[in-house]
Short mmCIF file of C-alpha atoms in Angstrom, two decimals:
data_model
loop_
_atom_site.label_atom_id
_atom_site.label_comp_id
_atom_site.label_asym_id
_atom_site.label_seq_id
_atom_site.Cartn_x
_atom_site.Cartn_y
_atom_site.Cartn_z
CA MET A 29 93.56 52.27 140.51
CA LYS A 30 95.71 52.33 137.38
CA LEU A 31 97.58 55.54 136.54
CA ARG A 32 99.77 56.73 133.70
CA VAL A 33 102.61 58.76 135.25
CA LEU A 34 104.89 61.10 133.27
CA TYR A 35 108.15 62.76 134.34
CA PHE A 36 109.79 65.72 132.63
CA ALA A 37 113.09 67.57 132.41
CA ARG A 38 115.43 67.20 135.38
CA LEU A 39 113.10 64.73 137.15
CA ARG A 40 112.87 62.53 134.04
CA GLU A 41 116.67 62.38 133.96
CA ARG A 42 117.07 61.78 137.70
CA PHE A 43 114.47 58.97 137.74
CA GLY A 44 115.74 57.49 134.47
CA VAL A 45 112.19 57.11 133.20
CA GLY A 46 109.87 59.39 131.20
CA GLU A 47 106.63 57.48 131.53
CA GLU A 48 105.25 54.46 133.38
CA SER A 49 101.96 52.77 134.18
CA LEU A 50 101.41 51.88 137.81
CA GLU A 51 98.83 50.71 140.33
CA CYS A 52 98.13 53.20 143.11
CA ASP A 53 96.17 52.23 146.20
CA GLY A 54 95.59 55.74 147.53
CA GLY A 55 93.06 58.18 146.16
CA THR A 56 95.03 61.44 146.08
CA VAL A 57 98.19 62.95 144.62
CA ALA A 58 99.71 62.88 148.13
CA ASP A 59 99.13 59.09 148.31
CA LEU A 60 100.88 58.61 144.97
CA LEU A 61 103.85 60.66 146.17
CA VAL A 62 104.17 58.51 149.33
CA GLN A 63 104.23 55.42 147.11
CA LEU A 64 106.91 56.89 144.79
CA ARG A 65 109.12 58.09 147.69
CA ALA A 66 109.10 54.53 149.07
CA ARG A 67 111.22 53.54 146.05
CA GLY A 68 114.13 55.32 147.79
CA GLY A 69 117.16 56.86 146.04
CA ALA A 70 116.40 59.72 143.67
CA TRP A 71 112.65 59.18 144.23
CA ALA A 72 112.88 59.77 147.96
CA GLU A 73 115.25 62.68 147.48
CA GLU A 74 113.54 64.62 144.67
CA LEU A 75 109.97 64.13 145.96
CA ALA A 76 110.80 64.84 149.62
CA ALA A 77 108.60 67.32 151.47
CA GLY A 78 110.12 70.77 150.98
CA ARG A 79 111.45 70.06 147.47
CA THR A 80 109.87 72.17 144.76
CA PHE A 81 108.08 70.30 142.00
CA ARG A 82 104.72 70.50 140.25
CA VAL A 83 102.03 67.86 139.74
CA ALA A 84 99.49 67.92 136.92
CA VAL A 85 96.49 65.60 136.70
CA ASP A 86 95.00 65.20 133.25
CA GLN A 87 97.17 68.13 132.08
CA SER A 88 96.16 70.70 134.71
CA ILE A 89 98.38 71.66 137.63
CA VAL A 90 96.81 70.56 140.95
CA PRO A 91 97.52 70.80 144.70
CA PRO A 92 98.83 67.74 146.63
CA ASP A 93 95.40 66.87 148.05
CA ALA A 94 93.84 66.62 144.58
CA PRO A 95 91.91 63.37 144.01
CA LEU A 96 92.96 60.79 141.45
CA ALA A 97 90.61 58.77 139.25
CA ASP A 98 91.30 55.43 137.61
CA GLY A 99 93.06 55.93 134.27
CA ALA A 100 94.24 59.46 135.12
CA GLU A 101 97.33 60.94 133.47
CA VAL A 102 99.59 62.30 136.22
CA ALA A 103 102.70 64.35 135.43
CA ILE A 104 105.45 65.33 137.88
CA PHE A 105 107.94 68.00 136.83
CA PRO A 106 110.17 70.87 138.00
CA PRO A 107 108.93 74.49 137.94
CA VAL A 108 108.66 75.52 134.28
CA THR A 109 111.33 77.61 132.53
CA GLY A 110 110.04 78.34 129.03
CA GLY A 111 109.56 81.61 127.21
CA MET B 628 93.53 82.76 117.90
CA LYS B 629 96.57 80.78 116.79
CA ILE B 630 98.69 78.65 119.12
CA LEU B 631 101.61 76.63 117.85
CA VAL B 632 104.42 74.59 119.42
CA GLN B 633 107.02 73.82 116.79
CA THR B 634 110.71 73.15 116.16
CA GLU B 635 110.88 75.45 113.12
CA ALA B 636 111.66 79.17 113.26
CA PHE B 637 108.72 81.62 113.02
CA ASP B 638 108.37 84.83 111.03
CA LEU B 639 107.23 87.79 113.14
CA GLY B 640 106.41 89.96 110.12
CA ALA B 641 104.37 87.23 108.44
CA GLU B 642 102.44 86.47 111.66
CA VAL B 643 101.55 90.12 112.25
CA ASP B 644 100.65 90.59 108.58
CA ALA B 645 98.34 87.56 108.83
CA MET B 646 96.56 89.12 111.83
CA ARG B 647 95.78 92.34 110.01
CA ALA B 648 95.15 90.90 106.53
CA GLY B 649 91.81 92.12 105.16
CA ARG B 650 90.92 93.99 108.36
CA THR B 651 90.53 97.72 108.90
CA ASP B 652 89.28 97.63 112.51
CA ILE B 653 92.58 96.89 114.30
CA GLY B 654 94.23 99.90 115.94
CA ALA B 655 97.17 98.29 117.72
CA ILE B 656 99.33 95.18 117.51
CA ALA B 657 101.73 94.61 120.41
CA SER B 658 104.18 91.80 119.94
CA PHE B 659 107.02 90.14 121.76
CA VAL B 660 109.87 87.92 120.66
CA GLY B 661 112.00 86.11 123.24
CA LEU B 662 115.47 85.09 122.10
CA ALA B 663 118.10 82.62 123.27
CA ARG B 664 121.04 84.52 124.84
CA ASP B 665 124.71 83.63 124.88
CA MET B 666 124.97 84.22 128.65
CA ASN B 667 122.89 83.15 131.66
CA GLU B 668 123.71 83.23 135.37
CA GLY B 669 127.27 84.27 134.54
CA SER B 670 128.08 81.37 132.22
CA GLY B 671 128.43 81.27 128.46
CA VAL B 672 125.63 79.29 126.81
CA ALA B 673 126.59 77.50 123.58
CA ALA B 674 123.11 76.09 122.94
CA MET B 675 119.90 75.15 124.72
CA THR B 676 117.34 72.41 124.32
CA LEU B 677 113.67 73.07 125.07
CA GLU B 678 111.56 70.17 126.28
CA HIS B 679 107.80 70.38 126.73
CA TYR B 680 104.75 68.33 127.74
CA PRO B 681 102.86 67.70 124.49
CA GLY B 682 99.13 68.08 124.98
CA MET B 683 99.35 70.02 128.24
CA THR B 684 101.44 72.74 126.59
CA GLU B 685 98.77 73.60 124.04
CA LYS B 686 96.05 73.45 126.73
CA ALA B 687 98.03 75.74 129.04
CA LEU B 688 98.71 78.29 126.28
CA ALA B 689 95.05 78.26 125.19
CA LYS B 690 94.01 78.92 128.79
CA LEU B 691 96.38 81.91 129.03
CA VAL B 692 94.88 83.35 125.86
CA ASP B 693 91.33 82.70 127.13
CA ASP B 694 92.21 84.46 130.40
CA ALA B 695 93.60 87.44 128.47
CA ASN B 696 90.47 87.57 126.30
CA ALA B 697 88.31 87.59 129.44
CA ARG B 698 90.33 90.46 130.90
CA TRP B 699 90.69 92.72 127.85
CA THR B 700 88.87 93.35 124.56
CA LEU B 701 91.17 91.74 122.03
CA GLN B 702 90.77 91.13 118.32
CA ASP B 703 93.32 88.38 117.75
CA VAL B 704 96.15 86.61 119.55
CA THR B 705 99.02 84.50 118.19
CA VAL B 706 101.37 82.47 120.40
CA ILE B 707 104.20 80.39 118.92
CA HIS B 708 106.75 78.59 121.10
CA ARG B 709 109.66 76.63 119.73
CA VAL B 710 111.03 73.39 121.18
CA GLY B 711 114.17 71.38 120.44
CA ARG B 712 117.75 72.61 120.22
CA LEU B 713 118.32 76.36 119.78
CA LEU B 714 121.45 78.48 119.43
CA PRO B 715 122.17 81.92 120.94
CA GLY B 716 120.32 84.54 118.91
CA ASP B 717 117.56 82.12 117.88
CA PRO B 718 113.99 83.30 118.54
CA ILE B 719 112.23 81.08 121.13
CA VAL B 720 108.76 82.53 121.59
CA LEU B 721 106.41 84.92 119.81
CA VAL B 722 103.30 86.55 121.30
CA ALA B 723 101.30 89.02 119.21
CA VAL B 724 98.05 90.68 120.31
CA ALA B 725 95.72 92.81 118.19
CA SER B 726 93.24 95.22 119.76
CA ARG B 727 91.44 98.45 118.95
CA HIS B 728 93.49 100.26 121.58
CA ARG B 729 97.18 100.12 122.41
CA GLY B 730 96.81 99.88 126.19
CA GLU B 731 94.90 96.62 125.94
CA ALA B 732 97.26 95.17 123.32
CA PHE B 733 100.34 95.95 125.45
CA ALA B 734 98.80 94.67 128.69
CA ALA B 735 97.52 91.41 127.18
CA CYS B 736 100.83 90.71 125.42
CA GLU B 737 102.83 91.16 128.62
CA TYR B 738 100.24 89.21 130.65
CA ILE B 739 100.47 86.23 128.30
CA MET B 740 104.28 86.30 128.44
CA ASP B 741 104.34 86.57 132.24
CA PHE B 742 102.02 83.59 132.70
CA LEU B 743 103.62 81.58 129.90
CA LYS B 744 106.86 81.85 131.89
CA THR B 745 105.27 80.41 135.05
CA GLN B 746 102.41 78.20 133.77
CA ALA B 747 103.28 76.62 130.41
CA PRO B 748 105.19 73.30 130.71
CA PHE B 749 108.47 74.07 128.94
CA TRP B 750 111.91 73.38 130.36
CA LYS B 751 115.28 74.65 129.16
CA LYS B 752 118.55 72.76 129.36
CA GLU B 753 121.67 74.79 128.61
CA GLU B 754 125.04 73.69 127.24
CA THR B 755 127.77 75.63 129.08
CA PRO B 756 131.56 75.27 129.40
CA GLU B 757 130.87 73.60 132.78
CA GLY B 758 128.55 71.05 131.18
CA GLU B 759 124.82 70.71 130.70
CA ARG B 760 122.43 72.21 133.24
CA TRP B 761 118.69 72.58 133.62
CA VAL B 762 117.65 76.23 133.96
CA GLU B 763 116.20 77.00 137.39
CA ALA B 764 112.88 78.83 137.67
CA ARG B 765 113.29 82.51 138.61
CA GLU B 766 111.57 84.22 141.50
CA SER B 767 111.42 87.36 139.35
CA ASP B 768 109.15 85.46 136.93
CA ASP B 769 106.81 84.47 139.76
CA ALA B 770 106.76 88.10 140.88
CA ALA B 771 105.97 89.30 137.35
CA ALA B 772 102.98 86.95 137.15
CA ALA B 773 101.82 87.73 140.70
CA ARG B 774 101.49 91.47 140.06
CA TRP B 775 98.51 90.84 137.70
CA ASN B 776 96.49 89.69 140.71
CA ALA B 777 97.19 92.87 142.68
CA MET C 984 118.97 103.71 117.60
CA LYS C 985 116.99 104.32 114.42
CA ILE C 986 114.40 107.07 114.03
CA LEU C 987 112.60 107.64 110.75
CA VAL C 988 109.73 109.82 109.57
CA GLN C 989 108.63 108.66 106.14
CA THR C 990 105.70 108.38 103.74
CA GLU C 991 106.52 104.79 102.72
CA ALA C 992 105.28 101.69 104.52
CA PHE C 993 107.65 99.94 106.93
CA ASP C 994 108.36 96.24 107.42
CA LEU C 995 108.10 95.08 111.04
CA GLY C 996 109.81 91.75 110.39
CA ALA C 997 112.74 93.38 108.58
CA GLU C 998 113.19 96.02 111.31
CA VAL C 999 113.23 93.46 114.11
CA ASP C 1000 115.55 91.19 112.11
CA ALA C 1001 117.91 94.15 111.63
CA MET C 1002 117.98 94.75 115.41
CA ARG C 1003 119.02 91.21 116.19
CA ALA C 1004 121.30 90.58 113.18
CA GLY C 1005 124.70 89.30 114.27
CA ARG C 1006 123.85 89.59 117.98
CA THR C 1007 123.47 86.88 120.57
CA ASP C 1008 123.05 89.07 123.66
CA ILE C 1009 119.42 90.20 123.14
CA GLY C 1010 116.83 88.39 125.26
CA ALA C 1011 113.67 90.28 124.39
CA ILE C 1012 112.25 92.44 121.62
CA ALA C 1013 108.95 94.15 122.36
CA SER C 1014 107.35 95.89 119.44
CA PHE C 1015 104.25 97.88 118.62
CA VAL C 1016 102.49 98.72 115.39
CA GLY C 1017 99.72 101.34 115.34
CA LEU C 1018 97.26 101.08 112.46
CA ALA C 1019 94.74 103.43 110.82
CA ARG C 1020 91.21 102.31 111.75
CA ASP C 1021 88.03 102.58 109.70
CA MET C 1022 86.11 104.13 112.61
CA ASN C 1023 86.81 106.93 115.09
CA GLU C 1024 84.49 108.79 117.45
CA GLY C 1025 81.53 106.99 115.90
CA SER C 1026 82.20 108.03 112.29
CA GLY C 1027 83.50 106.02 109.38
CA VAL C 1028 86.97 107.13 108.32
CA ALA C 1029 87.75 106.74 104.60
CA ALA C 1030 91.32 108.00 104.88
CA MET C 1031 93.56 110.17 107.04
CA THR C 1032 96.40 112.56 106.35
CA LEU C 1033 99.26 112.91 108.82
CA GLU C 1034 101.02 116.26 109.01
CA HIS C 1035 104.16 116.83 111.07
CA TYR C 1036 106.73 119.49 112.00
CA PRO C 1037 109.90 118.49 110.13
CA GLY C 1038 112.96 118.93 112.29
CA MET C 1039 111.11 119.07 115.60
CA THR C 1040 109.57 115.65 114.99
CA GLU C 1041 112.92 113.90 114.78
CA LYS C 1042 114.21 115.85 117.81
CA ALA C 1043 111.13 114.97 119.86
CA LEU C 1044 111.36 111.27 118.97
CA ALA C 1045 115.10 111.18 119.75
CA LYS C 1046 114.38 112.76 123.14
CA LEU C 1047 111.76 110.09 123.94
CA VAL C 1048 114.27 107.37 123.08
CA ASP C 1049 116.97 109.08 125.18
CA ASP C 1050 114.54 109.29 128.10
CA ALA C 1051 113.73 105.58 127.74
CA ASN C 1052 117.43 104.73 127.60
CA ALA C 1053 118.01 106.71 130.80
CA ARG C 1054 115.19 104.87 132.53
CA TRP C 1055 115.86 101.28 131.43
CA THR C 1056 118.82 99.22 130.20
CA LEU C 1057 118.07 98.87 126.51
CA GLN C 1058 120.11 97.40 123.68
CA ASP C 1059 118.45 99.02 120.67
CA VAL C 1060 115.38 101.08 119.77
CA THR C 1061 113.71 101.68 116.41
CA VAL C 1062 110.95 104.24 115.88
CA ILE C 1063 109.34 104.77 112.47
CA HIS C 1064 106.36 107.09 111.95
CA ARG C 1065 104.62 107.57 108.64
CA VAL C 1066 103.23 110.87 107.34
CA GLY C 1067 101.02 111.73 104.37
CA ARG C 1068 97.75 110.11 103.34
CA LEU C 1069 96.92 106.70 104.81
CA LEU C 1070 93.99 104.32 104.36
CA PRO C 1071 92.23 102.21 107.02
CA GLY C 1072 94.38 99.17 107.78
CA ASP C 1073 97.61 100.97 106.90
CA PRO C 1074 100.35 100.84 109.56
CA ILE C 1075 101.12 104.32 110.98
CA VAL C 1076 103.81 103.84 113.58
CA LEU C 1077 106.35 101.21 114.62
CA VAL C 1078 108.26 101.11 117.91
CA ALA C 1079 110.60 98.19 118.63
CA VAL C 1080 112.79 97.86 121.73
CA ALA C 1081 115.51 95.27 122.37
CA SER C 1082 116.72 94.47 125.88
CA ARG C 1083 118.24 91.61 127.84
CA HIS C 1084 115.02 91.26 129.84
CA ARG C 1085 111.40 91.32 128.77
CA GLY C 1086 110.13 93.63 131.52
CA GLU C 1087 112.40 96.45 130.37
CA ALA C 1088 111.60 95.90 126.69
CA PHE C 1089 107.83 96.00 127.33
CA ALA C 1090 108.00 99.03 129.61
CA ALA C 1091 110.22 101.07 127.30
CA CYS C 1092 108.13 100.24 124.22
CA GLU C 1093 104.91 101.34 125.92
CA TYR C 1094 106.61 104.41 127.42
CA ILE C 1095 107.82 105.56 124.02
CA MET C 1096 104.35 105.07 122.50
CA ASP C 1097 102.64 106.91 125.36
CA PHE C 1098 104.91 109.93 125.05
CA LEU C 1099 104.97 109.85 121.26
CA LYS C 1100 101.19 110.28 121.46
CA THR C 1101 101.46 113.40 123.60
CA GLN C 1102 104.86 114.91 122.71
CA ALA C 1103 105.74 114.29 119.07
CA PRO C 1104 104.38 116.93 116.64
CA PHE C 1105 102.10 114.89 114.40
CA TRP C 1106 98.50 115.78 113.56
CA LYS C 1107 95.83 113.63 111.93
CA LYS C 1108 93.11 114.87 109.64
CA GLU C 1109 90.36 112.37 108.86
CA GLU C 1110 88.10 112.08 105.82
CA THR C 1111 84.62 111.11 107.03
CA PRO C 1112 81.12 111.07 105.43
CA GLU C 1113 80.53 114.39 107.26
CA GLY C 1114 83.65 115.94 105.71
CA GLU C 1115 87.22 116.44 106.79
CA ARG C 1116 88.06 116.91 110.46
CA TRP C 1117 91.18 117.31 112.54
CA VAL C 1118 91.45 114.62 115.22
CA GLU C 1119 91.19 116.06 118.73
CA ALA C 1120 93.77 115.12 121.36
CA ARG C 1121 92.48 112.55 123.85
CA GLU C 1122 92.53 112.94 127.62
CA SER C 1123 93.15 109.19 127.84
CA ASP C 1124 96.48 109.74 126.05
CA ASP C 1125 97.48 112.42 128.56
CA ALA C 1126 96.55 110.03 131.37
CA ALA C 1127 98.60 107.22 129.81
CA ALA C 1128 101.68 109.45 129.67
CA ALA C 1129 101.08 110.90 133.15
CA ARG C 1130 101.14 107.49 134.87
CA TRP C 1131 104.90 107.15 134.11
CA ASN C 1132 105.55 110.02 136.52
CA ALA C 1133 103.64 108.37 139.37
CA MET D 1376 113.59 141.17 117.33
CA LYS D 1377 112.98 139.15 114.20
CA LEU D 1378 111.19 135.77 114.50
CA ARG D 1379 110.28 132.97 112.15
CA VAL D 1380 106.80 131.77 113.14
CA LEU D 1381 105.28 128.45 112.00
CA TYR D 1382 101.67 127.24 112.28
CA PHE D 1383 100.53 123.64 111.95
CA ALA D 1384 97.42 121.56 111.36
CA ARG D 1385 94.10 123.21 112.30
CA LEU D 1386 95.77 126.50 113.23
CA ARG D 1387 97.61 126.65 109.89
CA GLU D 1388 94.27 126.22 108.13
CA ARG D 1389 92.42 128.73 110.31
CA PHE D 1390 95.11 131.41 109.93
CA GLY D 1391 95.61 130.70 106.22
CA VAL D 1392 99.37 130.78 106.65
CA GLY D 1393 101.96 128.10 107.46
CA GLU D 1394 104.97 130.30 108.03
CA GLU D 1395 105.87 133.97 108.33
CA SER D 1396 108.69 136.22 109.42
CA LEU D 1397 107.77 139.01 111.79
CA GLU D 1398 109.16 141.68 114.08
CA CYS D 1399 108.26 141.24 117.73
CA ASP D 1400 108.82 143.98 120.30
CA GLY D 1401 108.28 141.89 123.40
CA GLY D 1402 110.75 139.42 124.83
CA THR D 1403 108.57 136.42 125.69
CA VAL D 1404 106.15 133.98 124.09
CA ALA D 1405 103.32 135.74 125.92
CA ASP D 1406 104.29 139.04 124.24
CA LEU D 1407 104.22 137.39 120.82
CA LEU D 1408 100.77 135.97 121.53
CA VAL D 1409 99.45 139.44 122.48
CA GLN D 1410 100.78 140.78 119.18
CA LEU D 1411 99.19 137.95 117.16
CA ARG D 1412 95.81 138.25 118.94
CA ALA D 1413 95.74 141.93 118.01
CA ARG D 1414 95.26 140.86 114.39
CA GLY D 1415 91.67 139.96 115.35
CA GLY D 1416 89.50 137.33 113.60
CA ALA D 1417 90.78 133.76 113.77
CA TRP D 1418 93.96 135.00 115.51
CA ALA D 1419 92.08 136.52 118.43
CA GLU D 1420 89.75 133.55 118.62
CA GLU D 1421 92.20 130.65 118.40
CA LEU D 1422 94.88 132.19 120.60
CA ALA D 1423 92.49 133.52 123.26
CA ALA D 1424 93.32 132.76 126.88
CA GLY D 1425 91.68 129.45 127.76
CA ARG D 1426 92.08 127.95 124.26
CA THR D 1427 94.35 124.92 124.14
CA PHE D 1428 97.40 125.19 121.92
CA ARG D 1429 101.12 124.50 122.21
CA VAL D 1430 104.09 126.77 121.56
CA ALA D 1431 107.56 125.50 120.66
CA VAL D 1432 110.68 127.69 120.54
CA ASP D 1433 113.54 126.32 118.48
CA GLN D 1434 111.68 123.01 118.29
CA SER D 1435 111.09 122.44 122.00
CA ILE D 1436 107.72 122.94 123.69
CA VAL D 1437 107.87 125.86 126.15
CA PRO D 1438 105.58 127.60 128.67
CA PRO D 1439 104.03 131.04 127.85
CA ASP D 1440 106.61 132.98 129.88
CA ALA D 1441 109.52 131.48 127.93
CA PRO D 1442 111.96 134.09 126.59
CA LEU D 1443 112.48 134.71 122.88
CA ALA D 1444 115.81 135.49 121.21
CA ASP D 1445 116.38 137.27 117.93
CA GLY D 1446 116.16 134.82 115.03
CA ALA D 1447 114.23 132.21 117.04
CA GLU D 1448 111.95 129.69 115.33
CA VAL D 1449 108.57 129.76 117.07
CA ALA D 1450 105.84 127.23 116.27
CA ILE D 1451 102.21 127.39 117.37
CA PHE D 1452 100.07 124.30 116.98
CA PRO D 1453 97.16 122.28 118.44
CA PRO D 1454 97.78 119.41 120.89
CA VAL D 1455 99.42 116.59 118.93
CA THR D 1456 97.51 113.56 117.67
CA GLY D 1457 100.06 111.21 116.10
CA GLY D 1458 100.82 107.58 116.77
#
């Protein structure tokens, strides 16, 4: 399926990209993360199991086993620090 | 209900006056202003830049206000959060809550701030003498939000 | 610290701006405005008159602020309470508390309001369709103050 | 001893006086209350045991057994209702 994937804050800087469109074969957030980690480098490091980051699907924070639908907007970002 | 994400400064007095304009049924308005400080984690902070996730931010803030409305009897809520580059002393965030009774206004105002800190997609980057750094999330903020579920 | 008892209206925005003027070390300003309502105990209220005990009032308010300062790390506190005749919608009382951290600002602001309600010598007389009446003290206000000793 | 005694709000209206100077023979707040109740009428009624009112000496709220000193400012008033 086709996904729009957004990165924010420290992760945006580490990955050197704020937004991309990509094809994902798996059906869950966990599958997408496996695919991104396979890029190696900062991707493997920042998205490793045990690192703290958040994933939102269509602008709501979700757990790693959340399903993905074609055309979904997925965002990956560090814990928030506003206010 | 009024929710804004903006680069411009806000005016606390004007926002609270707008809430009570033409009304005689409000008993209490609790409000909060969060400000950029010149020190954090032991380093001087010359400036900070606030990034956010447009679209999700407004949704997340609206959900916090909906949750507060479900929990307490409120008459009006205003939330304004600034983004972009801010200097020490600049106001960052405003939350104002109107209610008949002060206990509900205070509780809802603090509730919204506590969850804004842990749920709304804003990120701060600070300029310090040691260089730029992204602010790390605080466990004390998670604890502040968690106590509302007790 | 600023404590005023006055007949004139106050300006929330101006008071909060005065607290933060020239400072870059404040992280949080929690504030509260209490307003005269058009209804109380099931009766319409056309107006109210606030009487106080000059001299003791200022002492009692200063003691509340001292107690709050002893309990939390605060940077500044402003308390303004109006007296005389007020109409529904008119602001009655303002409490604003500046601190490095929001939890302390919120707690101290609510603490001062809770004890102001039960300790500061003000009395309200309401004008209702059934005539004038002195407002009775509320048990809920005693309970709100008592929880700080728990 | 000589005392300055103030009354506020509903009690001021009921007694028809806001302030008076008086001689008190006793040495405590409780003694002063006995003396005032002896005036009868609204005084006996409003200051009866079991009625709720507050007493301040020199502008601090005190219990009924608090001592009085010559020249003290005593205030008697209903529970407060500001804010």
